[in-house]
């Protein structure tokens, strides 16, 4: 490698962010600050309420607490840096900083994916096999599901980062994104990226597409059971709940699949940024509302959390 390339290799990346227009930066800063704070507060309150309330120690809430914690961390990997760059003149990030950000972004994103699948399976067992629910979703089973989600996600992320760390970046170091992501960085590389693309379409599909299909299958079985309920109001309530869950799940997986499961040559930076905002900012903010804040048990636990009143399982 010549001296010019070595110099380029050591140069930091410049995150161009959501916009290059100075007039749009402050409005975007305010918008995403509000969304970020809402997501942090919502997910943080869910974790605190579930940990503090014995009435919320059921498997569903155990999984939900881990989802909220993962969402809280997931948004914190990218959004604070994005907010800082909207106001800062220096938007550089080192290669090491890029790889660290990518590692935790991938790990927490896949954890989200696996936990959403585990929660769908929990609801499936509760509705289709209520008599066997206690054994099929015992504490040991829930702990194994959560442990597997965290382990698989970190192994997945480590594998991708090891491949990314071997790439050479000897062209422009301007990243048309608000964080270090796969597709924009691959387009800047002068190395052969076919092996990483193959990894995304194979191993990546196993941790993203497979949970998505499992969720669809679970909710399909749930819908069939719901339609047999004798109460019309019960059917409508269940359909409304399942519909809102599927809407958020579809938004999360739909945008993830649209961004990552396409050849790098077809990646468009502007569309990629918009889609990425959906699963990095919007869905983590919506998850507390969709999965828990409309739940009366959670609402009671939150009231108890704010008032200092102890709530027992008998109050549920």
PDB file of C-alpha atoms in Angstrom:
ATOM      1  CA  UNK A   1       0.000   0.000   0.000  1.00  0.00           C
ATOM      2  CA  UNK A   2       1.439   3.404  -0.899  1.00  0.00           C
ATOM      3  CA  UNK A   3       1.912   6.359   1.482  1.00  0.00           C
ATOM      4  CA  UNK A   4      -1.210   8.129   0.272  1.00  0.00           C
ATOM      5  CA  UNK A   5      -3.355   5.109   0.936  1.00  0.00           C
ATOM      6  CA  UNK A   6      -1.790   4.581   4.357  1.00  0.00           C
ATOM      7  CA  UNK A   7      -2.593   8.181   5.227  1.00  0.00           C
ATOM      8  CA  UNK A   8      -6.161   7.721   4.050  1.00  0.00           C
ATOM      9  CA  UNK A   9      -6.440   4.486   6.030  1.00  0.00           C
ATOM     10  CA  UNK A  10      -5.593   6.312   9.276  1.00  0.00           C
ATOM     11  CA  UNK A  11      -7.899   9.258   8.618  1.00  0.00           C
ATOM     12  CA  UNK A  12     -11.094   9.533  10.673  1.00  0.00           C
ATOM     13  CA  UNK A  13     -14.525   9.107   9.135  1.00  0.00           C
ATOM     14  CA  UNK A  14     -16.795  12.113   8.771  1.00  0.00           C
ATOM     15  CA  UNK A  15     -20.448  11.426   9.583  1.00  0.00           C
ATOM     16  CA  UNK A  16     -22.458  13.675   7.262  1.00  0.00           C
ATOM     17  CA  UNK A  17     -25.586  13.093   9.341  1.00  0.00           C
ATOM     18  CA  UNK A  18     -29.228  13.430   8.404  1.00  0.00           C
ATOM     19  CA  UNK A  19     -28.786  16.651   6.441  1.00  0.00           C
ATOM     20  CA  UNK A  20     -26.100  18.910   5.039  1.00  0.00           C
ATOM     21  CA  UNK A  21     -28.346  21.987   5.272  1.00  0.00           C
ATOM     22  CA  UNK A  22     -27.405  24.217   8.257  1.00  0.00           C
ATOM     23  CA  UNK A  23     -30.975  25.538   8.458  1.00  0.00           C
ATOM     24  CA  UNK A  24     -32.409  22.083   9.084  1.00  0.00           C
ATOM     25  CA  UNK A  25     -30.031  21.030  11.837  1.00  0.00           C
ATOM     26  CA  UNK A  26     -31.607  22.805  14.825  1.00  0.00           C
ATOM     27  CA  UNK A  27     -35.203  21.692  14.035  1.00  0.00           C
ATOM     28  CA  UNK A  28     -33.945  18.116  13.571  1.00  0.00           C
ATOM     29  CA  UNK A  29     -32.005  18.369  16.834  1.00  0.00           C
ATOM     30  CA  UNK A  30     -35.144  19.390  18.736  1.00  0.00           C
ATOM     31  CA  UNK A  31     -37.262  16.700  17.059  1.00  0.00           C
ATOM     32  CA  UNK A  32     -34.864  13.844  17.737  1.00  0.00           C
ATOM     33  CA  UNK A  33     -34.063  15.066  21.233  1.00  0.00           C
ATOM     34  CA  UNK A  34     -37.782  14.872  22.069  1.00  0.00           C
ATOM     35  CA  UNK A  35     -38.069  11.403  20.510  1.00  0.00           C
ATOM     36  CA  UNK A  36     -34.941  10.193  22.285  1.00  0.00           C
ATOM     37  CA  UNK A  37     -36.011  11.496  25.705  1.00  0.00           C
ATOM     38  CA  UNK A  38     -39.486   9.991  25.219  1.00  0.00           C
ATOM     39  CA  UNK A  39     -37.959   6.623  24.343  1.00  0.00           C
ATOM     40  CA  UNK A  40     -35.511   6.688  27.264  1.00  0.00           C
ATOM     41  CA  UNK A  41     -38.203   7.694  29.766  1.00  0.00           C
ATOM     42  CA  UNK A  42     -40.741   5.192  28.435  1.00  0.00           C
ATOM     43  CA  UNK A  43     -38.371   2.233  28.396  1.00  0.00           C
ATOM     44  CA  UNK A  44     -36.689   3.243  31.642  1.00  0.00           C
ATOM     45  CA  UNK A  45     -40.018   3.480  33.460  1.00  0.00           C
ATOM     46  CA  UNK A  46     -41.058   0.059  32.173  1.00  0.00           C
ATOM     47  CA  UNK A  47     -37.847  -1.533  33.447  1.00  0.00           C
ATOM     48  CA  UNK A  48     -38.174   0.209  36.839  1.00  0.00           C
ATOM     49  CA  UNK A  49     -41.866  -0.676  37.225  1.00  0.00           C
ATOM     50  CA  UNK A  50     -41.364  -4.348  36.372  1.00  0.00           C
ATOM     51  CA  UNK A  51     -38.386  -4.678  38.706  1.00  0.00           C
ATOM     52  CA  UNK A  52     -40.229  -2.947  41.570  1.00  0.00           C
ATOM     53  CA  UNK A  53     -43.578  -4.724  41.294  1.00  0.00           C
ATOM     54  CA  UNK A  54     -44.031  -8.395  42.333  1.00  0.00           C
ATOM     55  CA  UNK A  55     -47.267  -8.354  40.328  1.00  0.00           C
ATOM     56  CA  UNK A  56     -45.206  -7.975  37.138  1.00  0.00           C
ATOM     57  CA  UNK A  57     -42.890 -10.921  37.589  1.00  0.00           C
ATOM     58  CA  UNK A  58     -44.777 -13.079  35.066  1.00  0.00           C
ATOM     59  CA  UNK A  59     -42.877 -14.383  32.009  1.00  0.00           C
ATOM     60  CA  UNK A  60     -44.413 -11.775  29.693  1.00  0.00           C
ATOM     61  CA  UNK A  61     -43.127  -8.908  31.840  1.00  0.00           C
ATOM     62  CA  UNK A  62     -39.736 -10.570  32.353  1.00  0.00           C
ATOM     63  CA  UNK A  63     -39.276 -10.589  28.575  1.00  0.00           C
ATOM     64  CA  UNK A  64     -40.681  -7.074  28.266  1.00  0.00           C
ATOM     65  CA  UNK A  65     -38.202  -5.717  30.816  1.00  0.00           C
ATOM     66  CA  UNK A  66     -35.316  -7.085  28.764  1.00  0.00           C
ATOM     67  CA  UNK A  67     -36.814  -5.664  25.550  1.00  0.00           C
ATOM     68  CA  UNK A  68     -37.151  -2.226  27.143  1.00  0.00           C
ATOM     69  CA  UNK A  69     -33.600  -2.361  28.480  1.00  0.00           C
ATOM     70  CA  UNK A  70     -32.288  -3.427  25.054  1.00  0.00           C
ATOM     71  CA  UNK A  71     -34.276  -0.616  23.366  1.00  0.00           C
ATOM     72  CA  UNK A  72     -32.941   1.914  25.850  1.00  0.00           C
ATOM     73  CA  UNK A  73     -29.356   0.884  25.073  1.00  0.00           C
ATOM     74  CA  UNK A  74     -30.043   0.493  21.336  1.00  0.00           C
ATOM     75  CA  UNK A  75     -31.083   4.118  20.856  1.00  0.00           C
ATOM     76  CA  UNK A  76     -28.241   5.345  23.085  1.00  0.00           C
ATOM     77  CA  UNK A  77     -25.645   3.791  20.777  1.00  0.00           C
ATOM     78  CA  UNK A  78     -26.466   6.128  17.866  1.00  0.00           C
ATOM     79  CA  UNK A  79     -28.800   8.990  18.845  1.00  0.00           C
ATOM     80  CA  UNK A  80     -26.553  10.952  21.289  1.00  0.00           C
ATOM     81  CA  UNK A  81     -23.766  11.051  18.683  1.00  0.00           C
ATOM     82  CA  UNK A  82     -26.295  12.095  16.035  1.00  0.00           C
ATOM     83  CA  UNK A  83     -27.599  14.908  18.277  1.00  0.00           C
ATOM     84  CA  UNK A  84     -24.077  16.127  19.021  1.00  0.00           C
ATOM     85  CA  UNK A  85     -23.179  16.133  15.321  1.00  0.00           C
ATOM     86  CA  UNK A  86     -26.261  18.196  14.449  1.00  0.00           C
ATOM     87  CA  UNK A  87     -24.789  21.063  16.492  1.00  0.00           C
ATOM     88  CA  UNK A  88     -21.041  20.401  16.179  1.00  0.00           C
ATOM     89  CA  UNK A  89     -18.667  21.489  13.444  1.00  0.00           C
ATOM     90  CA  UNK A  90     -16.406  18.470  13.953  1.00  0.00           C
ATOM     91  CA  UNK A  91     -18.391  15.348  13.010  1.00  0.00           C
ATOM     92  CA  UNK A  92     -15.432  12.982  12.804  1.00  0.00           C
ATOM     93  CA  UNK A  93     -15.190   9.509  14.307  1.00  0.00           C
ATOM     94  CA  UNK A  94     -12.169   7.189  14.313  1.00  0.00           C
ATOM     95  CA  UNK A  95     -12.170   3.741  12.741  1.00  0.00           C
ATOM     96  CA  UNK A  96     -12.009   2.208  16.237  1.00  0.00           C
ATOM     97  CA  UNK A  97     -14.954   4.368  17.328  1.00  0.00           C
ATOM     98  CA  UNK A  98     -16.855   3.284  14.219  1.00  0.00           C
ATOM     99  CA  UNK A  99     -16.276  -0.404  14.887  1.00  0.00           C
ATOM    100  CA  UNK A 100     -17.270  -0.079  18.558  1.00  0.00           C
ATOM    101  CA  UNK A 101     -20.459   1.746  17.602  1.00  0.00           C
ATOM    102  CA  UNK A 102     -21.264  -0.875  14.969  1.00  0.00           C
ATOM    103  CA  UNK A 103     -20.602  -3.723  17.397  1.00  0.00           C
ATOM    104  CA  UNK A 104     -23.103  -2.538  19.984  1.00  0.00           C
ATOM    105  CA  UNK A 105     -25.579  -1.401  17.342  1.00  0.00           C
ATOM    106  CA  UNK A 106     -25.684  -4.838  15.715  1.00  0.00           C
ATOM    107  CA  UNK A 107     -25.657  -6.694  19.039  1.00  0.00           C
ATOM    108  CA  UNK A 108     -28.550  -4.708  20.521  1.00  0.00           C
ATOM    109  CA  UNK A 109     -30.528  -4.710  17.266  1.00  0.00           C
ATOM    110  CA  UNK A 110     -30.362  -8.504  17.032  1.00  0.00           C
ATOM    111  CA  UNK A 111     -31.220  -8.787  20.737  1.00  0.00           C
ATOM    112  CA  UNK A 112     -34.363  -6.767  19.991  1.00  0.00           C
ATOM    113  CA  UNK A 113     -35.188  -9.106  17.122  1.00  0.00           C
ATOM    114  CA  UNK A 114     -34.796 -12.259  19.226  1.00  0.00           C
ATOM    115  CA  UNK A 115     -36.729 -10.823  22.190  1.00  0.00           C
ATOM    116  CA  UNK A 116     -39.641  -9.809  19.960  1.00  0.00           C
ATOM    117  CA  UNK A 117     -39.783 -13.407  18.717  1.00  0.00           C
ATOM    118  CA  UNK A 118     -39.644 -14.732  22.311  1.00  0.00           C
ATOM    119  CA  UNK A 119     -42.516 -12.422  23.314  1.00  0.00           C
ATOM    120  CA  UNK A 120     -44.605 -13.597  20.360  1.00  0.00           C
ATOM    121  CA  UNK A 121     -43.969 -17.206  21.377  1.00  0.00           C
ATOM    122  CA  UNK A 122     -44.981 -16.361  24.959  1.00  0.00           C
ATOM    123  CA  UNK A 123     -48.324 -14.957  23.767  1.00  0.00           C
ATOM    124  CA  UNK A 124     -48.819 -17.962  21.491  1.00  0.00           C
ATOM    125  CA  UNK A 125     -48.358 -20.404  24.379  1.00  0.00           C
ATOM    126  CA  UNK A 126     -50.592 -18.334  26.674  1.00  0.00           C
ATOM    127  CA  UNK A 127     -53.481 -18.341  24.181  1.00  0.00           C
ATOM    128  CA  UNK A 128     -53.129 -21.691  22.449  1.00  0.00           C
ATOM    129  CA  UNK A 129     -51.860 -23.807  25.390  1.00  0.00           C
ATOM    130  CA  UNK A 130     -53.045 -22.078  28.581  1.00  0.00           C
ATOM    131  CA  UNK A 131     -53.058 -25.283  30.658  1.00  0.00           C
ATOM    132  CA  UNK A 132     -49.372 -25.898  29.889  1.00  0.00           C
ATOM    133  CA  UNK A 133     -48.290 -22.256  30.090  1.00  0.00           C
ATOM    134  CA  UNK A 134     -46.632 -22.534  33.513  1.00  0.00           C
ATOM    135  CA  UNK A 135     -44.354 -25.367  32.382  1.00  0.00           C
ATOM    136  CA  UNK A 136     -43.669 -24.175  28.825  1.00  0.00           C
ATOM    137  CA  UNK A 137     -42.847 -20.639  30.005  1.00  0.00           C
ATOM    138  CA  UNK A 138     -41.230 -21.407  33.347  1.00  0.00           C
ATOM    139  CA  UNK A 139     -38.616 -19.088  34.797  1.00  0.00           C
ATOM    140  CA  UNK A 140     -35.880 -21.413  33.562  1.00  0.00           C
ATOM    141  CA  UNK A 141     -37.283 -21.362  30.007  1.00  0.00           C
ATOM    142  CA  UNK A 142     -37.605 -17.561  30.021  1.00  0.00           C
ATOM    143  CA  UNK A 143     -34.056 -17.176  31.339  1.00  0.00           C
ATOM    144  CA  UNK A 144     -32.801 -19.534  28.607  1.00  0.00           C
ATOM    145  CA  UNK A 145     -34.650 -17.548  25.913  1.00  0.00           C
ATOM    146  CA  UNK A 146     -33.248 -14.241  27.130  1.00  0.00           C
ATOM    147  CA  UNK A 147     -29.754 -15.647  27.599  1.00  0.00           C
ATOM    148  CA  UNK A 148     -29.809 -17.116  24.100  1.00  0.00           C
ATOM    149  CA  UNK A 149     -30.959 -13.781  22.663  1.00  0.00           C
ATOM    150  CA  UNK A 150     -28.075 -11.882  24.267  1.00  0.00           C
ATOM    151  CA  UNK A 151     -25.485 -14.566  23.425  1.00  0.00           C
ATOM    152  CA  UNK A 152     -26.519 -15.010  19.789  1.00  0.00           C
ATOM    153  CA  UNK A 153     -26.646 -11.248  19.223  1.00  0.00           C
ATOM    154  CA  UNK A 154     -23.124 -10.669  20.530  1.00  0.00           C
ATOM    155  CA  UNK A 155     -21.691 -13.593  18.569  1.00  0.00           C
ATOM    156  CA  UNK A 156     -23.423 -12.248  15.443  1.00  0.00           C
ATOM    157  CA  UNK A 157     -22.036  -8.769  16.044  1.00  0.00           C
ATOM    158  CA  UNK A 158     -18.511 -10.005  16.787  1.00  0.00           C
ATOM    159  CA  UNK A 159     -18.455 -12.017  13.554  1.00  0.00           C
ATOM    160  CA  UNK A 160     -19.480  -9.000  11.484  1.00  0.00           C
ATOM    161  CA  UNK A 161     -17.033  -6.643  13.179  1.00  0.00           C
ATOM    162  CA  UNK A 162     -14.123  -9.041  12.623  1.00  0.00           C
ATOM    163  CA  UNK A 163     -14.900  -8.976   8.901  1.00  0.00           C
ATOM    164  CA  UNK A 164     -15.387  -5.189   8.843  1.00  0.00           C
ATOM    165  CA  UNK A 165     -12.087  -4.600  10.662  1.00  0.00           C
ATOM    166  CA  UNK A 166     -10.194  -6.297   7.809  1.00  0.00           C
ATOM    167  CA  UNK A 167     -11.490  -3.880   5.159  1.00  0.00           C
ATOM    168  CA  UNK A 168      -9.360  -1.139   3.652  1.00  0.00           C
ATOM    169  CA  UNK A 169     -10.817   2.359   3.310  1.00  0.00           C
ATOM    170  CA  UNK A 170      -8.676   4.213   0.836  1.00  0.00           C
ATOM    171  CA  UNK A 171     -11.275   6.419  -0.856  1.00  0.00           C
ATOM    172  CA  UNK A 172     -13.443   9.177   0.605  1.00  0.00           C
ATOM    173  CA  UNK A 173     -14.028   8.926   4.355  1.00  0.00           C
ATOM    174  CA  UNK A 174     -17.279  10.891   4.259  1.00  0.00           C
ATOM    175  CA  UNK A 175     -20.083   8.627   5.514  1.00  0.00           C
ATOM    176  CA  UNK A 176     -23.535   9.728   4.233  1.00  0.00           C
ATOM    177  CA  UNK A 177     -25.229   8.611   7.446  1.00  0.00           C
ATOM    178  CA  UNK A 178     -25.675   9.647  11.081  1.00  0.00           C
ATOM    179  CA  UNK A 179     -23.758   6.649  12.431  1.00  0.00           C
ATOM    180  CA  UNK A 180     -21.362   3.950  11.239  1.00  0.00           C
ATOM    181  CA  UNK A 181     -23.508   1.394   9.457  1.00  0.00           C
ATOM    182  CA  UNK A 182     -22.784  -1.551   7.177  1.00  0.00           C
ATOM    183  CA  UNK A 183     -23.916  -0.352   3.794  1.00  0.00           C
ATOM    184  CA  UNK A 184     -22.429   3.195   3.769  1.00  0.00           C
ATOM    185  CA  UNK A 185     -19.065   1.901   4.980  1.00  0.00           C
ATOM    186  CA  UNK A 186     -19.003  -0.955   2.479  1.00  0.00           C
ATOM    187  CA  UNK A 187     -19.469   1.572  -0.316  1.00  0.00           C
ATOM    188  CA  UNK A 188     -16.393   3.468   0.905  1.00  0.00           C
ATOM    189  CA  UNK A 189     -14.197   0.375   1.009  1.00  0.00           C
ATOM    190  CA  UNK A 190     -11.723  -0.465  -1.721  1.00  0.00           C
ATOM    191  CA  UNK A 191     -11.578  -4.106  -0.533  1.00  0.00           C
ATOM    192  CA  UNK A 192     -13.559  -7.024  -1.872  1.00  0.00           C
ATOM    193  CA  UNK A 193     -16.807  -6.914   0.157  1.00  0.00           C
ATOM    194  CA  UNK A 194     -18.513  -9.944  -1.389  1.00  0.00           C
ATOM    195  CA  UNK A 195     -17.792 -12.118   1.652  1.00  0.00           C
ATOM    196  CA  UNK A 196     -19.495  -9.608   3.962  1.00  0.00           C
ATOM    197  CA  UNK A 197     -22.478  -9.364   1.635  1.00  0.00           C
ATOM    198  CA  UNK A 198     -22.738 -13.148   1.667  1.00  0.00           C
ATOM    199  CA  UNK A 199     -22.566 -13.111   5.471  1.00  0.00           C
ATOM    200  CA  UNK A 200     -25.427 -10.597   5.635  1.00  0.00           C
ATOM    201  CA  UNK A 201     -27.642 -12.662   3.336  1.00  0.00           C
ATOM    202  CA  UNK A 202     -26.969 -15.945   5.179  1.00  0.00           C
ATOM    203  CA  UNK A 203     -26.108 -15.579   8.851  1.00  0.00           C
ATOM    204  CA  UNK A 204     -27.831 -12.193   9.001  1.00  0.00           C
ATOM    205  CA  UNK A 205     -31.029 -13.710   7.635  1.00  0.00           C
ATOM    206  CA  UNK A 206     -30.957 -16.308  10.418  1.00  0.00           C
ATOM    207  CA  UNK A 207     -31.105 -13.667  13.155  1.00  0.00           C
ATOM    208  CA  UNK A 208     -33.498 -11.250  11.437  1.00  0.00           C
ATOM    209  CA  UNK A 209     -35.738 -13.010   8.914  1.00  0.00           C
ATOM    210  CA  UNK A 210     -36.209 -16.184  10.976  1.00  0.00           C
ATOM    211  CA  UNK A 211     -37.528 -14.341  14.081  1.00  0.00           C
ATOM    212  CA  UNK A 212     -39.783 -12.261  11.819  1.00  0.00           C
ATOM    213  CA  UNK A 213     -41.299 -15.390  10.258  1.00  0.00           C
ATOM    214  CA  UNK A 214     -41.706 -16.927  13.716  1.00  0.00           C
ATOM    215  CA  UNK A 215     -43.561 -13.828  14.896  1.00  0.00           C
ATOM    216  CA  UNK A 216     -45.880 -13.911  11.877  1.00  0.00           C
ATOM    217  CA  UNK A 217     -46.583 -17.609  12.432  1.00  0.00           C
ATOM    218  CA  UNK A 218     -47.263 -17.048  16.150  1.00  0.00           C
ATOM    219  CA  UNK A 219     -49.656 -14.177  15.536  1.00  0.00           C
ATOM    220  CA  UNK A 220     -51.358 -16.153  12.773  1.00  0.00           C
ATOM    221  CA  UNK A 221     -52.056 -18.952  15.262  1.00  0.00           C
ATOM    222  CA  UNK A 222     -53.167 -16.402  17.860  1.00  0.00           C
ATOM    223  CA  UNK A 223     -55.547 -14.793  15.360  1.00  0.00           C
ATOM    224  CA  UNK A 224     -57.124 -18.173  14.615  1.00  0.00           C
ATOM    225  CA  UNK A 225     -57.692 -18.720  18.341  1.00  0.00           C
ATOM    226  CA  UNK A 226     -59.046 -15.191  18.837  1.00  0.00           C
ATOM    227  CA  UNK A 227     -61.649 -15.627  16.107  1.00  0.00           C
ATOM    228  CA  UNK A 228     -63.110 -18.531  18.091  1.00  0.00           C
ATOM    229  CA  UNK A 229     -63.699 -16.404  21.197  1.00  0.00           C
ATOM    230  CA  UNK A 230     -67.412 -16.273  22.122  1.00  0.00           C
ATOM    231  CA  UNK A 231     -67.329 -12.586  23.087  1.00  0.00           C
ATOM    232  CA  UNK A 232     -67.437 -10.048  20.264  1.00  0.00           C
ATOM    233  CA  UNK A 233     -65.882  -7.349  22.474  1.00  0.00           C
ATOM    234  CA  UNK A 234     -63.120  -9.804  23.451  1.00  0.00           C
ATOM    235  CA  UNK A 235     -62.395 -10.520  19.783  1.00  0.00           C
ATOM    236  CA  UNK A 236     -62.247  -6.820  18.936  1.00  0.00           C
ATOM    237  CA  UNK A 237     -59.966  -6.060  21.874  1.00  0.00           C
ATOM    238  CA  UNK A 238     -57.634  -8.929  20.981  1.00  0.00           C
ATOM    239  CA  UNK A 239     -57.572  -7.952  17.298  1.00  0.00           C
ATOM    240  CA  UNK A 240     -56.763  -4.346  18.245  1.00  0.00           C
ATOM    241  CA  UNK A 241     -53.894  -5.461  20.485  1.00  0.00           C
ATOM    242  CA  UNK A 242     -52.469  -7.917  17.943  1.00  0.00           C
ATOM    243  CA  UNK A 243     -52.869  -5.362  15.163  1.00  0.00           C
ATOM    244  CA  UNK A 244     -50.856  -2.715  17.018  1.00  0.00           C
ATOM    245  CA  UNK A 245     -48.157  -5.275  17.876  1.00  0.00           C
ATOM    246  CA  UNK A 246     -47.880  -6.392  14.256  1.00  0.00           C
ATOM    247  CA  UNK A 247     -47.789  -2.798  13.003  1.00  0.00           C
ATOM    248  CA  UNK A 248     -44.712  -1.997  15.104  1.00  0.00           C
ATOM    249  CA  UNK A 249     -43.105  -5.378  14.339  1.00  0.00           C
ATOM    250  CA  UNK A 250     -43.714  -4.812  10.617  1.00  0.00           C
ATOM    251  CA  UNK A 251     -42.177  -1.329  10.810  1.00  0.00           C
ATOM    252  CA  UNK A 252     -39.095  -2.657  12.611  1.00  0.00           C
ATOM    253  CA  UNK A 253     -38.430  -5.699  10.443  1.00  0.00           C
ATOM    254  CA  UNK A 254     -39.611  -4.105   7.213  1.00  0.00           C
ATOM    255  CA  UNK A 255     -37.144  -1.234   7.428  1.00  0.00           C
ATOM    256  CA  UNK A 256     -34.297  -3.484   8.650  1.00  0.00           C
ATOM    257  CA  UNK A 257     -34.799  -5.900   5.739  1.00  0.00           C
ATOM    258  CA  UNK A 258     -35.104  -3.021   3.252  1.00  0.00           C
ATOM    259  CA  UNK A 259     -31.763  -1.529   4.379  1.00  0.00           C
ATOM    260  CA  UNK A 260     -29.575  -4.593   4.827  1.00  0.00           C
ATOM    261  CA  UNK A 261     -30.891  -7.261   2.480  1.00  0.00           C
ATOM    262  CA  UNK A 262     -29.960  -5.592  -0.775  1.00  0.00           C
ATOM    263  CA  UNK A 263     -26.697  -5.424  -2.739  1.00  0.00           C
ATOM    264  CA  UNK A 264     -24.407  -2.597  -1.687  1.00  0.00           C
ATOM    265  CA  UNK A 265     -24.447  -1.279  -5.257  1.00  0.00           C
ATOM    266  CA  UNK A 266     -28.206  -0.609  -4.964  1.00  0.00           C
ATOM    267  CA  UNK A 267     -28.005   1.154  -1.599  1.00  0.00           C
ATOM    268  CA  UNK A 268     -29.307   4.754  -1.665  1.00  0.00           C
ATOM    269  CA  UNK A 269     -28.046   6.917   1.186  1.00  0.00           C
ATOM    270  CA  UNK A 270     -31.106   9.162   1.555  1.00  0.00           C
ATOM    271  CA  UNK A 271     -33.632   6.322   1.614  1.00  0.00           C
ATOM    272  CA  UNK A 272     -31.321   4.338   3.876  1.00  0.00           C
ATOM    273  CA  UNK A 273     -31.186   7.152   6.437  1.00  0.00           C
ATOM    274  CA  UNK A 274     -34.970   7.493   6.539  1.00  0.00           C
ATOM    275  CA  UNK A 275     -35.490   3.745   6.949  1.00  0.00           C
ATOM    276  CA  UNK A 276     -32.805   3.572   9.633  1.00  0.00           C
ATOM    277  CA  UNK A 277     -34.514   6.288  11.677  1.00  0.00           C
ATOM    278  CA  UNK A 278     -37.614   4.077  11.779  1.00  0.00           C
ATOM    279  CA  UNK A 279     -35.928   1.161  13.547  1.00  0.00           C
ATOM    280  CA  UNK A 280     -33.321   3.074  15.554  1.00  0.00           C
ATOM    281  CA  UNK A 281     -35.539   5.836  16.971  1.00  0.00           C
ATOM    282  CA  UNK A 282     -39.238   5.366  16.227  1.00  0.00           C
ATOM    283  CA  UNK A 283     -39.885   1.709  17.080  1.00  0.00           C
ATOM    284  CA  UNK A 284     -37.875   1.765  20.362  1.00  0.00           C
ATOM    285  CA  UNK A 285     -40.006   4.757  21.385  1.00  0.00           C
ATOM    286  CA  UNK A 286     -43.266   3.021  20.375  1.00  0.00           C
ATOM    287  CA  UNK A 287     -42.528  -0.333  22.042  1.00  0.00           C
ATOM    288  CA  UNK A 288     -43.345   0.844  25.602  1.00  0.00           C
ATOM    289  CA  UNK A 289     -46.651   2.308  24.426  1.00  0.00           C
ATOM    290  CA  UNK A 290     -47.664  -0.694  22.332  1.00  0.00           C
ATOM    291  CA  UNK A 291     -46.552  -3.479  24.656  1.00  0.00           C
ATOM    292  CA  UNK A 292     -47.052  -2.101  28.128  1.00  0.00           C
ATOM    293  CA  UNK A 293     -48.292   1.425  28.826  1.00  0.00           C
ATOM    294  CA  UNK A 294     -51.827   0.440  27.744  1.00  0.00           C
ATOM    295  CA  UNK A 295     -51.721  -2.518  30.155  1.00  0.00           C
ATOM    296  CA  UNK A 296     -53.657  -1.979  33.410  1.00  0.00           C
ATOM    297  CA  UNK A 297     -51.158  -3.998  35.474  1.00  0.00           C
ATOM    298  CA  UNK A 298     -48.288  -1.863  34.197  1.00  0.00           C
ATOM    299  CA  UNK A 299     -50.272   1.335  34.757  1.00  0.00           C
ATOM    300  CA  UNK A 300     -50.897   0.271  38.355  1.00  0.00           C
ATOM    301  CA  UNK A 301     -47.220  -0.530  38.865  1.00  0.00           C
ATOM    302  CA  UNK A 302     -46.229   2.875  37.466  1.00  0.00           C
ATOM    303  CA  UNK A 303     -48.668   4.661  39.790  1.00  0.00           C
ATOM    304  CA  UNK A 304     -47.223   2.714  42.708  1.00  0.00           C
ATOM    305  CA  UNK A 305     -43.712   3.599  41.549  1.00  0.00           C
ATOM    306  CA  UNK A 306     -44.490   7.316  41.549  1.00  0.00           C
ATOM    307  CA  UNK A 307     -46.487   7.341  44.785  1.00  0.00           C
ATOM    308  CA  UNK A 308     -44.139   5.044  46.681  1.00  0.00           C
ATOM    309  CA  UNK A 309     -46.944   2.580  47.458  1.00  0.00           C
ATOM    310  CA  UNK A 310     -45.958  -1.088  47.549  1.00  0.00           C
ATOM    311  CA  UNK A 311     -47.947  -3.302  45.201  1.00  0.00           C
ATOM    312  CA  UNK A 312     -48.253  -7.029  45.669  1.00  0.00           C
ATOM    313  CA  UNK A 313     -49.194  -9.842  43.328  1.00  0.00           C
ATOM    314  CA  UNK A 314     -52.619  -9.915  44.985  1.00  0.00           C
ATOM    315  CA  UNK A 315     -53.314  -6.408  43.653  1.00  0.00           C
ATOM    316  CA  UNK A 316     -52.960  -7.601  40.068  1.00  0.00           C
TER     317      UNK A 316
END
